[in-house]
Coordinates of C-alpha atoms and ligand atoms in Angstrom, one line a residue:
X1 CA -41.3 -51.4 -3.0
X2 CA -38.5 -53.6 -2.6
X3 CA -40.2 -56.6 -1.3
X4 CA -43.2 -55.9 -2.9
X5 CA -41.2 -56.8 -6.0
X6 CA -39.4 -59.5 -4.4
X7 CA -36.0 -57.8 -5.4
X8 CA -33.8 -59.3 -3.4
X9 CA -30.2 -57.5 -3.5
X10 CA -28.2 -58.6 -6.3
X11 CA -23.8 -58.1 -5.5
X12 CA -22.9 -59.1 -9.3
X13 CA -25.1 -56.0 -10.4
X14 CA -23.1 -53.9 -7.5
X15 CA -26.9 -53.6 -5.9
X16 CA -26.8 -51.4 -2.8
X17 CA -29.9 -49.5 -2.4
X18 CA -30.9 -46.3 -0.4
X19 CA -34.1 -45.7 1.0
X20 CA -34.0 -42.5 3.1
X21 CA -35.9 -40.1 1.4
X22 CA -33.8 -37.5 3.2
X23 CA -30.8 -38.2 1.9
X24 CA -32.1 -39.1 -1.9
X25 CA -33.2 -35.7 -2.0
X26 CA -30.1 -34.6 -0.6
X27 CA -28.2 -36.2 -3.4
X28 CA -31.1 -34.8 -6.2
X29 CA -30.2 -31.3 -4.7
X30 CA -26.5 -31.3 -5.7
X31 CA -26.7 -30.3 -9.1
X32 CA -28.8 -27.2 -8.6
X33 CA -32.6 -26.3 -9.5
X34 CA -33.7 -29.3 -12.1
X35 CA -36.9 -28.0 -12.9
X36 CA -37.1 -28.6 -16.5
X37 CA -33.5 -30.3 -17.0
X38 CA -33.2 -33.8 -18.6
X39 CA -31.3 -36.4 -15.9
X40 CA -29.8 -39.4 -17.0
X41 CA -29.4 -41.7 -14.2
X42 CA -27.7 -45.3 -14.8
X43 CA -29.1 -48.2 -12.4
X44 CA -32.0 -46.7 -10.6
X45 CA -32.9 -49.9 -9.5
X46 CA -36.3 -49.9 -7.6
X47 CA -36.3 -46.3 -8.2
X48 CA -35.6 -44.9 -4.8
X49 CA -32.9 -42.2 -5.9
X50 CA -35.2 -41.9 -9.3
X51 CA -38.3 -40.6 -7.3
X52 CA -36.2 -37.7 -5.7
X53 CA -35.2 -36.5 -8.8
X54 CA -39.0 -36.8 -10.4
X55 CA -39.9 -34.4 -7.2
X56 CA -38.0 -31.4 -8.3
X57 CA -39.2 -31.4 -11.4
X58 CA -36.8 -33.3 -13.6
X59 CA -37.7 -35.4 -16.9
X60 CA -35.5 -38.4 -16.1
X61 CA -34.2 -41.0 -18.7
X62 CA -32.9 -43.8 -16.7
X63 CA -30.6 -47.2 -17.5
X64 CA -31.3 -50.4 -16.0
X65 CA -29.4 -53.8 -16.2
X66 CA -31.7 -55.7 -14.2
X67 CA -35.5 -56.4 -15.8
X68 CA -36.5 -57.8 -12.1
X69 CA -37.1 -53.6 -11.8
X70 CA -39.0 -52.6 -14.4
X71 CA -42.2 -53.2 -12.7
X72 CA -40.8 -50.9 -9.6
X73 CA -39.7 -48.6 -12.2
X74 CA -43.1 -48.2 -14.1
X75 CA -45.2 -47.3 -11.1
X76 CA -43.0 -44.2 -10.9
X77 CA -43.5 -44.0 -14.5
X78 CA -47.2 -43.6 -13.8
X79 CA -46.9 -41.4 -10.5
X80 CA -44.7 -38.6 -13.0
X81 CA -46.4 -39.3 -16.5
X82 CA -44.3 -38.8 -19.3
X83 CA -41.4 -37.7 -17.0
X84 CA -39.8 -40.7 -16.6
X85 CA -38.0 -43.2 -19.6
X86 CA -36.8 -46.3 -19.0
X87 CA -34.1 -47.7 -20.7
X88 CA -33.3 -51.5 -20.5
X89 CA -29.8 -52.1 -20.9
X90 CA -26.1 -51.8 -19.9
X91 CA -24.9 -48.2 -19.0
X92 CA -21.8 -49.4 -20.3
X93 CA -23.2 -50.0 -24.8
X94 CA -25.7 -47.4 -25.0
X95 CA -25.0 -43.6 -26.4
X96 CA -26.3 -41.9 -23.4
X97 CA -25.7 -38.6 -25.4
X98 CA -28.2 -39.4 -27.5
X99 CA -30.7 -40.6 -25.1
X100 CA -30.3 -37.8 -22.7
X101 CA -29.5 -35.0 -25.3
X102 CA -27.0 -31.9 -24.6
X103 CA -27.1 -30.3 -21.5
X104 CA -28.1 -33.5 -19.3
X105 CA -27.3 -33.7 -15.9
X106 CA -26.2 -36.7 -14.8
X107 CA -27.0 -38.7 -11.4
X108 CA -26.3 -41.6 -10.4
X109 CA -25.6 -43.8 -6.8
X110 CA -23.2 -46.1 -9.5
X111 CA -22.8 -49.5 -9.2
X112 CA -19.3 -49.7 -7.7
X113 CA -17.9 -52.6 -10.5
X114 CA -18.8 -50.0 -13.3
X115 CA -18.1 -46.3 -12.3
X116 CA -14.5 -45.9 -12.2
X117 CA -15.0 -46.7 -16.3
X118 CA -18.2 -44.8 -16.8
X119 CA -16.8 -41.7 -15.1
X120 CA -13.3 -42.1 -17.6
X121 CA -15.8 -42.0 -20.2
X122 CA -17.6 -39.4 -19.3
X123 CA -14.2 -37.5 -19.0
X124 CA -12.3 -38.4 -22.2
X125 CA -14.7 -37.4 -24.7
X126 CA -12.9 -35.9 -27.4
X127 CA -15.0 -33.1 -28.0
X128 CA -14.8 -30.1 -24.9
X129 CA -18.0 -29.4 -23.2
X130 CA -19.1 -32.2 -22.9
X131 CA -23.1 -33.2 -23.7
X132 CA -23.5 -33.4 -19.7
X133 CA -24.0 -30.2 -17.7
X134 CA -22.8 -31.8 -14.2
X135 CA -22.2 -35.2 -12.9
X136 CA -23.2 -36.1 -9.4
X137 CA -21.9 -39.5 -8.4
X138 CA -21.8 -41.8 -5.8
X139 CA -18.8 -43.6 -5.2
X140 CA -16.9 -45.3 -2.7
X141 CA -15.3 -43.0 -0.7
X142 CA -11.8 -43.6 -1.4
X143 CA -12.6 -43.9 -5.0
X144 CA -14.4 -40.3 -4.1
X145 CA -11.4 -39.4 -2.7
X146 CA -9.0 -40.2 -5.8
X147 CA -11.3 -38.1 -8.3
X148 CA -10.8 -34.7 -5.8
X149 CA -7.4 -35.2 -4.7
X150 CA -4.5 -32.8 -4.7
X151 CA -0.9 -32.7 -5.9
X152 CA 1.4 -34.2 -2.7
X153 CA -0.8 -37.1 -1.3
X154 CA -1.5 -40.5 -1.6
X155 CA -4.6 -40.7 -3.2
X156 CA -3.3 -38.2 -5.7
X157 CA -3.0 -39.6 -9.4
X158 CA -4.3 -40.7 -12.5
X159 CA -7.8 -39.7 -11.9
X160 CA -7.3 -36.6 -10.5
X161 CA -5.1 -35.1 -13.1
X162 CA -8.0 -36.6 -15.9
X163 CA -11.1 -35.6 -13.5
X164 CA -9.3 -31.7 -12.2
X165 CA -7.8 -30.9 -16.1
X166 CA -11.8 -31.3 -17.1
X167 CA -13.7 -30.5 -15.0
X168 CA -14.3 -28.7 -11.3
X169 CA -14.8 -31.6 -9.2
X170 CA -15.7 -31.5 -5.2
X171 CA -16.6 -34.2 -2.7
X172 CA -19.9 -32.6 -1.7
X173 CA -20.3 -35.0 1.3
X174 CA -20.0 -38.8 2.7
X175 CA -22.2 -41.9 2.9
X176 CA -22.2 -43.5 5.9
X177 CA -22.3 -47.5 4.7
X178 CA -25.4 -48.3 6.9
X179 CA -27.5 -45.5 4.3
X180 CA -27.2 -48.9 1.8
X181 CA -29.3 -51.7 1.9
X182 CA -27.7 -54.3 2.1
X183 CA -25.0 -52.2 4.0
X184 CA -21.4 -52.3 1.4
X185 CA -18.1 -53.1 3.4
X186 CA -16.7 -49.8 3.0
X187 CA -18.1 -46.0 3.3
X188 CA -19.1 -43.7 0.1
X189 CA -19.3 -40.5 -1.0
X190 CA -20.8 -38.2 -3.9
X191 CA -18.4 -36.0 -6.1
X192 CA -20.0 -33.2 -8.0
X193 CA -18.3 -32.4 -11.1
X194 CA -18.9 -29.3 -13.7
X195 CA -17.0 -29.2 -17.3
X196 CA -14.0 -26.7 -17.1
X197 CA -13.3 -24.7 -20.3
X198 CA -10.4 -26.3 -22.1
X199 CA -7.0 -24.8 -22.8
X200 CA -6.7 -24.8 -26.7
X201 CA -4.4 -27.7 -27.9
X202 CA -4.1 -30.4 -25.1
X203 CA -4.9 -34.3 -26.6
X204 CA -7.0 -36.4 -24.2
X205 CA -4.8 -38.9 -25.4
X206 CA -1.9 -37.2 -24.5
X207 CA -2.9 -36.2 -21.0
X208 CA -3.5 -39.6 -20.5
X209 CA 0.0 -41.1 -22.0
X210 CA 1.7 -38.9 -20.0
X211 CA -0.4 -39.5 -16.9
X212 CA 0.1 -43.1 -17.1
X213 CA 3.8 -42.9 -17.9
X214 CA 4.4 -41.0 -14.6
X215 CA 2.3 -42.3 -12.2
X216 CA 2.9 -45.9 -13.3
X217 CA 6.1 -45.3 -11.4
X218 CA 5.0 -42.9 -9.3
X219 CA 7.9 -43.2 -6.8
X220 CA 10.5 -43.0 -9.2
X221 CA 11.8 -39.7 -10.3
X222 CA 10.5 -38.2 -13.6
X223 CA 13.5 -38.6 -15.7
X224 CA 13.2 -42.3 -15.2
X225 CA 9.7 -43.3 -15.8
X226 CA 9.0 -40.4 -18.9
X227 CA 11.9 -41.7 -20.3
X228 CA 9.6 -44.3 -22.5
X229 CA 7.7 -41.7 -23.8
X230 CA 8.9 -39.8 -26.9
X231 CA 9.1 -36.2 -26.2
X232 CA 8.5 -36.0 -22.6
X233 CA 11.9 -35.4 -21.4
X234 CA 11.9 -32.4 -23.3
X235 CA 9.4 -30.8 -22.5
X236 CA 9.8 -30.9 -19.1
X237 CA 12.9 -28.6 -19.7
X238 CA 10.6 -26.6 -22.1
X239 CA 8.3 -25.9 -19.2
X240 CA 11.2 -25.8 -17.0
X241 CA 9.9 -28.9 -14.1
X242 CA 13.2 -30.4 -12.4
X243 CA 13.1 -34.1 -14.2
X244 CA 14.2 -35.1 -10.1
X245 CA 10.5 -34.4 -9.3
X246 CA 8.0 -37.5 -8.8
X247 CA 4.5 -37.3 -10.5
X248 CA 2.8 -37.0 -7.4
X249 CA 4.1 -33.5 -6.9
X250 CA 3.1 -32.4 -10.4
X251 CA -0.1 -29.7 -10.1
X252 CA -2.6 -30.9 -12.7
X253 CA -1.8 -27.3 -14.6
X254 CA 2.2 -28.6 -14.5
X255 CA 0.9 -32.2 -16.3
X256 CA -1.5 -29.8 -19.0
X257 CA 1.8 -27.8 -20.3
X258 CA 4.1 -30.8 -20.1
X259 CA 1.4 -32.4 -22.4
X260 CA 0.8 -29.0 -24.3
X261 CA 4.9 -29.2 -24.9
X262 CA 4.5 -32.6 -25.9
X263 CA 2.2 -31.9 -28.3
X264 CA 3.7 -28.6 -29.6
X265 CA 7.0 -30.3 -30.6
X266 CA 5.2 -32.8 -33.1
X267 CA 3.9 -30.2 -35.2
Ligands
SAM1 N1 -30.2 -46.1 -7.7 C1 -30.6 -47.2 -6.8 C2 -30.5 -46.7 -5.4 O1 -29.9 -45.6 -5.2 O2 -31.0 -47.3 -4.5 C3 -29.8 -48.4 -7.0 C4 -28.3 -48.2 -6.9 S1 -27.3 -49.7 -7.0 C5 -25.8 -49.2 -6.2 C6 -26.8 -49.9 -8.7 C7 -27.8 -50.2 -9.7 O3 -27.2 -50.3 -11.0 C8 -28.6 -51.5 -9.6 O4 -29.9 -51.3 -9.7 C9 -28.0 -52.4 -10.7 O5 -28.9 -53.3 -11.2 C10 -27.7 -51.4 -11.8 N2 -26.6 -51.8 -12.7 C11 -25.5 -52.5 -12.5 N3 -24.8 -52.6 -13.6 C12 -25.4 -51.9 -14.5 C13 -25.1 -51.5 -15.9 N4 -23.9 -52.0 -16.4 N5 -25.9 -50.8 -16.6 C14 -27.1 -50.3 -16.0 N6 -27.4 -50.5 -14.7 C15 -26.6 -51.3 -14.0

């Protein structure tokens, strides 16, 4: 299909395709029986990932950046009739809850220079559940490793506390680089993630003042990098956290109540 179409491997549009059918269907399987469900995949570039999810029985509404797939994209279009929309575009300026429609699931092997912010988005909607049902995502694998990190390690931070306070997230296994063609530089992985329920009165924005307040200087203790942030001090002794402690030892429930304390002293 590739060279049929003469797509040749584009690195600006983060272009790393897979073509074992094995593993595609490996990735479609994550989320669960799609019989019936709507999938909204971003960049299914010649379609590879796209066909997998057509074969469990999926309607699929799909963005693409690059026009030079289209014609790829359209033969699956006819293979699945009327089971397959294409959307021309950047991932990044459409409303993919209106295209997809509540209870989406979304899929997507992401192009690395865009899903870091696609997956914030997808997280800091104000409004808790979200229109997606599940995200299934492939990433690099330390970014992977970042979104399902716990309290204590390196890797813990910023992402974790957003990706844990909403939502269950897993690693549900690794990508070994030479899967990609052409092969990236470093190895991936694909994170699952299902909406939590939210605790009543916890800001996104708050969560994510707080968040970047601590971890900002995340070697410093937090009585010295909350101390820019009006009301944080406090509530720490409201919740009771030792202001020694450094953010990376925070649980993501200890970050939620320092925020709900935040919040519960401005009223
Ligand atoms: N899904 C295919 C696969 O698994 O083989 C392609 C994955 S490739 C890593 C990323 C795809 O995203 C490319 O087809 C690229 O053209 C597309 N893309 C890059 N930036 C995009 C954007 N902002 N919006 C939509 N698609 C984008």
């Amino acid at each position: 299909m590739i060279a049929r179409h003469g797509l040749s491997a584009s690195r600006a549009l983060g272009q790393n395709f897979l073509l074992d059918g094995q593993l595609l269907d490996r990735i479609a399987r994550v989320p669960g029986p799609l019989a019936g469900a709507t999938v909204y995949e971003v960049g299914p570039g010649p379609g590879g990932l796209t066909r997998a999810l057509l074969a469990t029985g999926a309607h699929v509404v799909a963005v693409e950046r690059d026009d030079r797939c289209l014609p790829a994209l359209a033969e699956l279009d006819a293979a699945f009739p009327g089971r397959l929309r294409v959307i021309p575009g950047d991932a990044l300026a459409i409303d993919e809850a209106a295209e997809a429609g509540a209870g989406a699931h979304i899929v997507a092997n992401l192009p690395y220079n865009v899903g870091t912010a696609l997956l914030v988005r997808w997280l800091t909607a104000p409004a808790w559940p979200p229109f997606w049902a599940s995200l299934t995502l492939m990433f690099q694998k330390e970014v992977a490793e970042r979104i399902v990190a716990r309290a204590g390690g390196e890797a813990y931070g910023r992402l974790a506390v957003l990706a844990q306070w909403r939502a269950r997230a897993s690693l549900a296994f690794t990508v070994h680089r030479s899967a990609f063609v052409p092969p990236p530089k470093v190895m991936s992985a694909v994170v699952h993630l299902v909406p939590a329920a939210q605790p009543a009165g916890v800001d996104v924005a708050t969560i994510e003042a707080l968040t970047a307040a601590a971890f900002g200087q995340r070697r410093k203790m937090l009585r010295q990098s909350l101390k820019g942030m009006a009301g944080a001090l406090t509530a720490l002794d409201a919740v009771g956290i030792d202001p020694a402690r450094r953010a990376e030892t925070l649980s993501v429930d200890e970050f939620v109540r320092v925020a709900r304390a935040i919040e519960a002293a401005r009223w």
